[in-house]
Short mmCIF file of C-alpha atoms and ligand atoms in Angstrom, two decimals:
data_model
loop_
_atom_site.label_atom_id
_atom_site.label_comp_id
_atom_site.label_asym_id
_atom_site.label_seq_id
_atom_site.Cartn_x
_atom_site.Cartn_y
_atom_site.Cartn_z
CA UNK A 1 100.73 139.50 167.68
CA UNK A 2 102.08 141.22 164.55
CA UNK A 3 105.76 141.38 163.81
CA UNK A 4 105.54 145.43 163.39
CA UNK A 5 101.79 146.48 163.79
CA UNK A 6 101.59 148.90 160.86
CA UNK A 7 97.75 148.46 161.07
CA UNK A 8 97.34 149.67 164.61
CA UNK A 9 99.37 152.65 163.56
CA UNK A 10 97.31 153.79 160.92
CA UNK A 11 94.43 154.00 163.10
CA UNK A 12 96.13 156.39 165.62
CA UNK A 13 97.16 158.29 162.14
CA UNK A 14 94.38 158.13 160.61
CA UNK A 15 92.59 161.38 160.18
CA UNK A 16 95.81 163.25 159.51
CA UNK A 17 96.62 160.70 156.78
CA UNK A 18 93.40 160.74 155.56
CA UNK A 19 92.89 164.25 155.24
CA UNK A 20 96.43 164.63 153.43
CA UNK A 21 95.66 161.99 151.32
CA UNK A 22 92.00 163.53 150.17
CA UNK A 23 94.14 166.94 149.77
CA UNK A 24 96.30 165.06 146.50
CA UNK A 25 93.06 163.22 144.50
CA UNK A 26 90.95 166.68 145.15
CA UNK A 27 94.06 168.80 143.64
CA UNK A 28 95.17 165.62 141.18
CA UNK A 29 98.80 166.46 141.45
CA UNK A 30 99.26 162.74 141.73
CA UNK A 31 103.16 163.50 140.25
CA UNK A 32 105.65 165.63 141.57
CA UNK A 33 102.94 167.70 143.82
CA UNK A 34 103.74 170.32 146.63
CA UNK A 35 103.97 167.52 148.86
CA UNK A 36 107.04 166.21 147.56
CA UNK A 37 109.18 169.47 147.80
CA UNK A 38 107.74 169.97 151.25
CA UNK A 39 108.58 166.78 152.37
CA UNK A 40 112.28 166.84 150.56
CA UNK A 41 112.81 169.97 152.57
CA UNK A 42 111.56 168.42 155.35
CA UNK A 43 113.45 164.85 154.77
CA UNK A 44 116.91 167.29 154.51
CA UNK A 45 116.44 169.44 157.41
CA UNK A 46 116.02 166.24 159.44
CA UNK A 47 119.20 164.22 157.98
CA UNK A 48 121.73 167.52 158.17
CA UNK A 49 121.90 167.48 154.59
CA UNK A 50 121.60 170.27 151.51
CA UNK A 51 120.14 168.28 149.21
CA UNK A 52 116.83 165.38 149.25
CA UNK A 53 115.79 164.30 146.01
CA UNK A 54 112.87 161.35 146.73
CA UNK A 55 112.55 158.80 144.47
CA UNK A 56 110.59 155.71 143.57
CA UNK A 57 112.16 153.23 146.11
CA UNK A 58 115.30 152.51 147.90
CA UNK A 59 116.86 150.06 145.47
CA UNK A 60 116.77 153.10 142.85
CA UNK A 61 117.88 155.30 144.76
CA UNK A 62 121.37 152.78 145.23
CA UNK A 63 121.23 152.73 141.36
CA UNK A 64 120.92 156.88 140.81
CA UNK A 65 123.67 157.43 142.99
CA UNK A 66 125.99 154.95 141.42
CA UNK A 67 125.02 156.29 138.06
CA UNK A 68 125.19 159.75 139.30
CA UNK A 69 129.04 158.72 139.77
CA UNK A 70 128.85 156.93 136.37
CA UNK A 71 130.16 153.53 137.90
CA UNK A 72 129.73 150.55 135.88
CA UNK A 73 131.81 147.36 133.86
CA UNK A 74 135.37 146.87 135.50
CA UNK A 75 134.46 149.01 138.67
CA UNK A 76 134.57 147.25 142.57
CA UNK A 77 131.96 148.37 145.02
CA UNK A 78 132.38 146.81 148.24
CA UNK A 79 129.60 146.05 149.80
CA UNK A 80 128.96 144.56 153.39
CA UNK A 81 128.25 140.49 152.65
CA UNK A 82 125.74 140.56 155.53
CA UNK A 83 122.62 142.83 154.25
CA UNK A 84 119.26 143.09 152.19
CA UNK A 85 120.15 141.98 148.65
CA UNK A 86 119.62 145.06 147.14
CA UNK A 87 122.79 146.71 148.37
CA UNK A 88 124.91 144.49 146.08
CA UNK A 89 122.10 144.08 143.11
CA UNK A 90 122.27 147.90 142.44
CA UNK A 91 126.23 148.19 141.62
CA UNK A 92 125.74 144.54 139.97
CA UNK A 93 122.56 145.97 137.84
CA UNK A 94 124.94 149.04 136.43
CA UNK A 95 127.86 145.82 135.33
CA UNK A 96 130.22 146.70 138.43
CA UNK A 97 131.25 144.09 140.75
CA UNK A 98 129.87 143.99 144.01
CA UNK A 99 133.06 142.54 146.24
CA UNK A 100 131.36 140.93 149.18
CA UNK A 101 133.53 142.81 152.98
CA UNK A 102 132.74 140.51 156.14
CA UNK A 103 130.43 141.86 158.94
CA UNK A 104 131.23 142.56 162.68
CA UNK A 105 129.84 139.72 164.86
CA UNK A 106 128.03 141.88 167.72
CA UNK A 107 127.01 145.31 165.38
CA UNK A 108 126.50 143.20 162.34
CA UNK A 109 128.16 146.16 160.18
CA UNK A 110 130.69 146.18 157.90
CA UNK A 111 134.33 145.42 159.14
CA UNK A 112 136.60 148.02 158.78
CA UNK A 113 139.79 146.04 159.03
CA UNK A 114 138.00 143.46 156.52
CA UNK A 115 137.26 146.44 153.93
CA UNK A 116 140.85 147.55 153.89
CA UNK A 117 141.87 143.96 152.83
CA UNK A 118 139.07 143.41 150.36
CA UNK A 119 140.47 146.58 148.67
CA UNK A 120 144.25 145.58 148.94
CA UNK A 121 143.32 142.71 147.63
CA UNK A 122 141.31 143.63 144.64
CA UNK A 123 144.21 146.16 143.52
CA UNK A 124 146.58 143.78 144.05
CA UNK A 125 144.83 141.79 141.65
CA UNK A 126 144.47 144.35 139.42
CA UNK A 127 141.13 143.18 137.39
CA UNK A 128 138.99 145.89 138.67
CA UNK A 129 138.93 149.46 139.70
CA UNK A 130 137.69 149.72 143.15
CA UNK A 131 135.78 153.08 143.28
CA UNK A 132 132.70 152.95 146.03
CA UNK A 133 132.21 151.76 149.49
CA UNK A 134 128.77 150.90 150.23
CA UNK A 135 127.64 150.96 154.12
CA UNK A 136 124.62 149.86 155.15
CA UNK A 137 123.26 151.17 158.75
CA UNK A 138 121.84 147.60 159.32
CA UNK A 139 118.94 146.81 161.43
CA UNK A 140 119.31 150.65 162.49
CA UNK A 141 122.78 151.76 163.82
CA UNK A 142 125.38 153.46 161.71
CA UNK A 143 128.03 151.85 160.73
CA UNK A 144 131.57 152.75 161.73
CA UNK A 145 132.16 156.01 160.24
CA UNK A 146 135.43 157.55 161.67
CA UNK A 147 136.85 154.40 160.20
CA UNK A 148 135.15 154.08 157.23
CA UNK A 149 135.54 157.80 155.81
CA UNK A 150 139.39 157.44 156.64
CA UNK A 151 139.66 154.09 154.28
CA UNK A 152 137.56 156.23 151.66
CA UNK A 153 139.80 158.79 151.94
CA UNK A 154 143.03 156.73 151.92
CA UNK A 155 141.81 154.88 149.11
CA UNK A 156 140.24 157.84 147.14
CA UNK A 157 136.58 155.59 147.01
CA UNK A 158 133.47 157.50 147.10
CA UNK A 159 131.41 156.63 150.08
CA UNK A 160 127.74 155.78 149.63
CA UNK A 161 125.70 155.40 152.70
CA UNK A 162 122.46 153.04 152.63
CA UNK A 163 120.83 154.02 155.14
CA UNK A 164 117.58 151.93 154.27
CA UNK A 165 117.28 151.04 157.60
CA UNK A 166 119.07 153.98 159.72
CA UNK A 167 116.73 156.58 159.31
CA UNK A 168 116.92 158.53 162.84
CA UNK A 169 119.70 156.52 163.64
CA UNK A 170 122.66 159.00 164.53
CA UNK A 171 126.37 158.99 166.01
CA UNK A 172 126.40 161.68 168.99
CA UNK A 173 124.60 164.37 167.19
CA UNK A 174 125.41 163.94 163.35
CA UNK A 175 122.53 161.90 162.02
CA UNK A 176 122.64 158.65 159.87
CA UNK A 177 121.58 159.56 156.38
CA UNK A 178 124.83 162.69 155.95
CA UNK A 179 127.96 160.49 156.67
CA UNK A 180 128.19 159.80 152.86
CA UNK A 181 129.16 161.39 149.68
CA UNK A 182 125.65 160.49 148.85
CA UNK A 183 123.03 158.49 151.30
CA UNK A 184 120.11 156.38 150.36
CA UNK A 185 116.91 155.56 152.14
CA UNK A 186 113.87 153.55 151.55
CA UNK A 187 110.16 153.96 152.62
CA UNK A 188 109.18 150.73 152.18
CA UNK A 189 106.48 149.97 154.77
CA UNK A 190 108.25 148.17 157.55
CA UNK A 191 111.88 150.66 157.14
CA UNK A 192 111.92 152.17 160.42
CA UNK A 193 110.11 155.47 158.41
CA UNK A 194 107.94 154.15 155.89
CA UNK A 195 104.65 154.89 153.66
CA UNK A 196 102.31 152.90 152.34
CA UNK A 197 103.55 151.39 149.09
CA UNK A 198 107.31 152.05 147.70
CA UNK A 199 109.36 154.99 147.97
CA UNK A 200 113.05 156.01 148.70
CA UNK A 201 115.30 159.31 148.93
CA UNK A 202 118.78 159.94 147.55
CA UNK A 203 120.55 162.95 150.12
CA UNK A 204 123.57 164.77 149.31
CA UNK A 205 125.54 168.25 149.95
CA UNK A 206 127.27 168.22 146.12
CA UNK A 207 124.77 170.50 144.51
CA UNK A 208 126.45 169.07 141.39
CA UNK A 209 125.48 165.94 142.22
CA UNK A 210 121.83 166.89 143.13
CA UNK A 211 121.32 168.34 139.72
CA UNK A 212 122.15 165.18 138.00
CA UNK A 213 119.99 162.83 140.73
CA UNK A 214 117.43 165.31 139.62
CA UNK A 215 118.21 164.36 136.14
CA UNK A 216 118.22 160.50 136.43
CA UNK A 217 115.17 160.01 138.31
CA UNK A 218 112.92 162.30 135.19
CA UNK A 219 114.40 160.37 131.96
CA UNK A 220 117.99 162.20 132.40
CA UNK A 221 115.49 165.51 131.27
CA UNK A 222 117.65 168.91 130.86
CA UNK A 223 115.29 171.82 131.36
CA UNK A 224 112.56 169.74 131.16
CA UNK A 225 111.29 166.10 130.47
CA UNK A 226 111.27 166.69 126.74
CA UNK A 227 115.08 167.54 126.47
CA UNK A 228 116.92 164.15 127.46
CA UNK A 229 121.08 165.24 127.82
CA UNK A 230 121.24 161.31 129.63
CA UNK A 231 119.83 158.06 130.45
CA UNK A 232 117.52 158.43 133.12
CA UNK A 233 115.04 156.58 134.68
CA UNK A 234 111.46 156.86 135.25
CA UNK A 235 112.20 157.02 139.65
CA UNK A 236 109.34 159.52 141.40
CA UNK A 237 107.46 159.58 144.81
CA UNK A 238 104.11 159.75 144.42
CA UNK A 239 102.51 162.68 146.04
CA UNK A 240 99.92 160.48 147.71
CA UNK A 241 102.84 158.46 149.58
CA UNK A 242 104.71 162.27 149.89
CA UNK A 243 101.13 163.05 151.92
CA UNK A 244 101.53 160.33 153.78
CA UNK A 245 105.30 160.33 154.58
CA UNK A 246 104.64 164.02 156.42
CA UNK A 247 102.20 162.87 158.79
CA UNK A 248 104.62 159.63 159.38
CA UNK A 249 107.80 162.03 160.04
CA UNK A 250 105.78 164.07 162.88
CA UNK A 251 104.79 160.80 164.84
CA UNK A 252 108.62 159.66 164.11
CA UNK A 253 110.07 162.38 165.29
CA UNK A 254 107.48 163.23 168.29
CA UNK A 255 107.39 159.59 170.10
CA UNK A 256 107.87 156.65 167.59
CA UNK A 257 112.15 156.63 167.23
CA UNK A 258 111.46 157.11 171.11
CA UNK A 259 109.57 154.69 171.72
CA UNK A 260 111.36 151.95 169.93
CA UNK A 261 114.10 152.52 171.66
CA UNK A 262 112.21 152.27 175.06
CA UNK A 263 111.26 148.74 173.83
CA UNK A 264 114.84 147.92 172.90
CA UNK A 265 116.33 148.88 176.15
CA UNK A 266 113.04 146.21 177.50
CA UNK A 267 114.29 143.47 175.45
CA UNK A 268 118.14 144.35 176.39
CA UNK A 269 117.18 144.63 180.00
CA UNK A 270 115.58 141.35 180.29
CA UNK A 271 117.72 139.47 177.74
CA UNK A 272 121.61 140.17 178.70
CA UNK A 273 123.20 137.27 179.84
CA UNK A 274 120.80 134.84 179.07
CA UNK A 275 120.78 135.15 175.58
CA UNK A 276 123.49 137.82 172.94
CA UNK A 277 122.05 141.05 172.69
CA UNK A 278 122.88 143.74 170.08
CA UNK A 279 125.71 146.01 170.45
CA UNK A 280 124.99 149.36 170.03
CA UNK A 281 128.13 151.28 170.51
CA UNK A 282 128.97 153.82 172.81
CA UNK A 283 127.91 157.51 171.45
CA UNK A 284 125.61 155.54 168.69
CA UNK A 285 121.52 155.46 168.40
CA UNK A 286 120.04 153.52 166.74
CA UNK A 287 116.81 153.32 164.80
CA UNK A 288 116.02 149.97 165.58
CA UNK A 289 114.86 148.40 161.87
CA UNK A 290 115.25 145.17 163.70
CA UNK A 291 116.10 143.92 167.27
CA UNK A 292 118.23 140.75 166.58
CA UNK A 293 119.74 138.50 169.02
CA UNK A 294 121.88 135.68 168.62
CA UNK A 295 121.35 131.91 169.85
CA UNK A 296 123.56 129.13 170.29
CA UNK A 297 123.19 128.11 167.38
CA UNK A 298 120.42 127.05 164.38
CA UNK A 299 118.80 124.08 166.73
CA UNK A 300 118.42 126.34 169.97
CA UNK A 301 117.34 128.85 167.36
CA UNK A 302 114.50 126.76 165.77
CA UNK A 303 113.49 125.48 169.03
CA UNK A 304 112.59 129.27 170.22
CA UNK A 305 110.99 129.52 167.22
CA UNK A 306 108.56 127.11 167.58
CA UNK A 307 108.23 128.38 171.28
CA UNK A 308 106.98 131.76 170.03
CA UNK A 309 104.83 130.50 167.40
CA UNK A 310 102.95 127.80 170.02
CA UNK A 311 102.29 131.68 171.81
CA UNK A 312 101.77 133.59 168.27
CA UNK A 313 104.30 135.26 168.59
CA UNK A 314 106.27 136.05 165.27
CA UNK A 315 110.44 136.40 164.95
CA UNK A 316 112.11 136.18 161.38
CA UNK A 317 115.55 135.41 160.40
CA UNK A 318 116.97 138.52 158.74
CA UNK A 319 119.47 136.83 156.96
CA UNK A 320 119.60 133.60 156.41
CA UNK A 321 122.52 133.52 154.00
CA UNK A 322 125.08 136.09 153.12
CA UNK A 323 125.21 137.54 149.47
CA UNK A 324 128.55 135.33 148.71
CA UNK A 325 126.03 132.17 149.09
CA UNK A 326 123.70 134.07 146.33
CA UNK A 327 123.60 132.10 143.30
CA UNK A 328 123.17 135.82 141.17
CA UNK A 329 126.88 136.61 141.97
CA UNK A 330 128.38 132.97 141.92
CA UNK A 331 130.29 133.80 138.67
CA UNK A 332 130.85 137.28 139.57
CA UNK A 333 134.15 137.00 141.52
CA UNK A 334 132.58 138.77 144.09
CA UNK A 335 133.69 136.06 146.74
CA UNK A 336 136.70 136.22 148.79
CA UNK A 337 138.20 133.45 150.65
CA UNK A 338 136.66 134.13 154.30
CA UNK A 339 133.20 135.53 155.46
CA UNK A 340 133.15 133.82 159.42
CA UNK A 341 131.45 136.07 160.84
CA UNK A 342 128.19 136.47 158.39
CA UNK A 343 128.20 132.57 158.39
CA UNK A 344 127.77 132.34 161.83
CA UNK A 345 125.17 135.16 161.75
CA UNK A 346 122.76 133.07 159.59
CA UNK A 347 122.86 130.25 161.74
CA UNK A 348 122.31 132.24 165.28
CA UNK A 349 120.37 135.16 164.07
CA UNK A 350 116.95 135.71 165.22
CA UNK A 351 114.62 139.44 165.10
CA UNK A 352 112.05 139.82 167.38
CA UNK A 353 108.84 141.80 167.36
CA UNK A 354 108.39 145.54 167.83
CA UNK A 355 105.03 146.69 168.20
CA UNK A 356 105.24 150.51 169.22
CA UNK A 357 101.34 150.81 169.31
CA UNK A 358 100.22 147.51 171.72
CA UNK A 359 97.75 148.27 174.09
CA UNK A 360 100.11 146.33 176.20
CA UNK A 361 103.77 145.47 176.57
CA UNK A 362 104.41 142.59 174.36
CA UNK A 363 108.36 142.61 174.94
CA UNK A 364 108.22 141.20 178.68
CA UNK A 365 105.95 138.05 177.58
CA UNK A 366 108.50 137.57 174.49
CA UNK A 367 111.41 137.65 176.68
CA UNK A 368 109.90 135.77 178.91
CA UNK A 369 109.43 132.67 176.46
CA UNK A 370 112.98 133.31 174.84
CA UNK A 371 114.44 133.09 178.64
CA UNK A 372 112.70 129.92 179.40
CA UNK A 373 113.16 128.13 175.94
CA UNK A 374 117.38 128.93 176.14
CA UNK A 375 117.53 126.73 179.78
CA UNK A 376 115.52 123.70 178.39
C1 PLP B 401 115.05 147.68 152.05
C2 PLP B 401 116.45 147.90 151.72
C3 PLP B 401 116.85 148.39 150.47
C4 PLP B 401 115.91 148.58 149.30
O1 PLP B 401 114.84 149.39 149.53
P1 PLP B 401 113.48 149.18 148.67
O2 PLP B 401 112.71 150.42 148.95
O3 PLP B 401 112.82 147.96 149.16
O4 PLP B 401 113.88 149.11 147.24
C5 PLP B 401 118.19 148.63 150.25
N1 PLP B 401 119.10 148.37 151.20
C6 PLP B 401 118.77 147.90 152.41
C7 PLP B 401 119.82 147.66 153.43
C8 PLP B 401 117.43 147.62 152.72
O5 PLP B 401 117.10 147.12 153.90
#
C-alpha cells in the first residue's frame, strides 16, 4: 500500500495531463505561458480571492509575502511551534525572528490564547517589533480565524495565512486560502492539490500588494525584467506544472476533496473511542493533508507501527519535534518557556494512509490493525 497513491492517480489522469502537457513543449512557452494566467484565474476564483500570483514553491511564496511587507532584522513573526519547517525558515531567511506560539492538542493549530501571550510577552520585552502572525491550516483545517483576525487586529500584525496544506479546506462557506492579508500555498506533490515537481501560489485582495508579488517573483522587474526598481527573486511556475495543475483542480474539485473526506469520516467512524481522533470543528472542512491520530504514547505508538508495516501498510510521524527543539533557531530567542502541547504531539502523533484511488477500501483493514494493536 502507498502512503498517498499519486501513481494510481496519474493513470486515471492521464490523457488529460498528457495532452496538456504535449500542448506546452509543441508551443515552447515553457515560462510564464497561457497556462499560468488561466490557472491563476482559476486558482483565485476557487479561494474567493482578487489576486493569484503562482510561484516557484510554497516556501517562496512565505518569503515574497514577507518581503512584500518588507519584514526583516528586529521584526517578530509568530509562528505556530507545531508545523513543516518552512513556516518559521521563511521569516528567519529575511533576519526576523520566528517566535515559536504553542499548538491546540486535538486541532493541532495555533493557540489563540498562547499567541496573545507570545506577543505580550515579546513587547514587554521590548527587543523586537512583532509585526506578522503566521497560521498554518495544518494537516488541512483552518485555523481559528474569528480569533486570530481579532488578535491581528488588536495588535495591528499583518496576518499571513499558510495554507500549504488547506487548500479546499473552508470555514462554513469562506474558503481557506482568503482569511489572510496575504495566503500561501504549495503544490508540492503530496499537498492536498499538487503537481508534479515544485510549485506554490501567493493570494491576496491588496492590488498593491499583488503588483509588488508580481515584482519579487521576476527579479523585482518594473515594466519589464530589464528594469529592476527591487530585489526580487527568480520564483515562476512552470507552464508544464501550470498544465498539469488544471487538470488536477477539475478532479479536486469534481470528487477528490470529496472523497477524502469520505475516507476520513471511515477512519473517524471506526476509530473514536478506541484510539484520539482529529477534531475538526463544528462549521470547519477540512482538506485532509493528513489524517493524524494520537496514541498513548511513543511505545503504543511504535508498537502500531510495526503492526502496519508486518501488513505493508505505511503511517509517518508528521512531526516528530517542534521547531523550538530545531537546532537552526537555538540561538535565535525564538523559544519561550512552555510548548506542552506540541511536546506531547511528537510523542503520540501518528498519520495514516489516504489512498483516494484503491481499487478497494484500504481504511477498514488499517483500522482494523490500529484497533487490535491499542488492546494488546
Ligand atoms: C509544504 C509546506 C510548506 C512549503 O512548501 P514547499 O512547496 O515544499 O516549499 C510551507 N508550509 C507548510 C505548512 C507546508 O506543509
Amino acid at each position: 500500500m502507498e502512503f498517498r497513491d499519486l501513481k494510481k492517480q496519474y493513470q486515471m489522469l492521464k490523457e488529460d495531463i498528457d495532452v496538456g502537457i504535449s500542448e506546452v513543449f509543441e508551443n515552447g512557452n515553457f515560462i510564464s505561458g497561457y497556462q499560468v494566467t488561466e490557472l491563476e484565474e482559476q486558482l483565485a476564483e476557487y479561494v474567493g480571492v482578487n489576486h493569484c500570483i503562482t510561484c516557484a514553491n510554497g516556501t517562496d511564496a512565505l518569503i515574497i509575502a514577507l518581503m512584500t511587507w518588507e519584514i526583516g532584522a528586529k521584526d517578530a513573526v509568530f509562528v505556530p511551534d507545531f508545523t513543516f519547517f518552512a513556516s518559521a525558515e521563511a521569516p528567519a531567511y529575511l533576519g526576523a525572528t520566528p517566535v515559536f506560539v504553542d499548538v491546540d492538542k486535538r486541532t493541532f493549530n495555533i493557540c489563540a490564547k498562547d499567541l496573545e501571550g507570545a506577543i505580550k510577552e515579546t513587547l514587554e520585552e521590548g527587543r523586537l517589533t512583532p509585526k506578522v502572525i503566521i497560521s498554518v491550516n495544518l494537516f488541512g483545517q483552518p485555523a481559528e480565524y474569528t480569533k486570530i483576525r481579532a488578535i491581528a487586529d488588536k495588535y495591528k500584525l499583518l496576518l499571513l495565512e499558510d495554507n500549504a496544506q488547506g487548500f479546499g479546506g473552508r470555514i462554513s462557506e469562506k474558503r481557506a486560502g482568503s482569511f489572510g492579508d496575504i495566503s500561501t500555498t504549495s503544490f508540492f506533490p503530496a499537498k492536498p492539490l499538487g503537481c508534479y515537481g515544485d510549485g506554490g501560489a501567493i493570494f491576496t485582495d491588496n492590488s498593491e500588494w499583488a503588483q509588488i508579488i508580481r515584482s519579487i517573483c521576476v527579479h523585482g522587474k518594473g515594466t519589464d525584467k530589464y528594469d529592476n526598481v527591487r530585489l526580487g527573486m527568480n520564483s515562476r511556475l512552470d507552464t508544464v506544472q501550470a498544465a498539469i495543475l488544471k487538470v488536477k483542480l477539475k478532479a479536486f474539485c469534481n470528487y477528490e476533496l470529496e472523497r477524502v473526506n469520505e475516507i476520513a469520516s471511515v477512519y473517524t467512524n471506526l476509530l473514536t473511542g478506541k484510539v484520539i481522533t482529529p477534531l475538526v470543528k463544528e462549521g470547519y472542512y477540512s482538506s485532509w493533508a493528513q489524517y493524524c491520530i494520537l496514541l498513548k504514547d511513543e511505545k503504543e505508538r511504535a508498537w502500531i507501527q510495526q503492526l502496519l508495516q508486518e501488513k505493508q501498510i505505511p503511517s509517518m510521524i508528521y512531526y516528530s519535534k517542534g521547531l523550538h527543539e530545531q537546532g537552526v533557531f537555538r540561538n535565535m530567542k525564538s523559544r519561550r518557556k512552555e510548548y506542552a502541547n506540541t511536546e506531547e504531539l511528537c510523542r503520540r502523533i501518528l498519520a495514516l494512509p489516504i489512498n483516494l484511488y484503491a481499487s478497494k477500501n484500504s481504511e477498514d483493514a488499517v483500522a482494523g490493525i490500529l484497533v487490535e494493536g491499542t488492546l494488546i
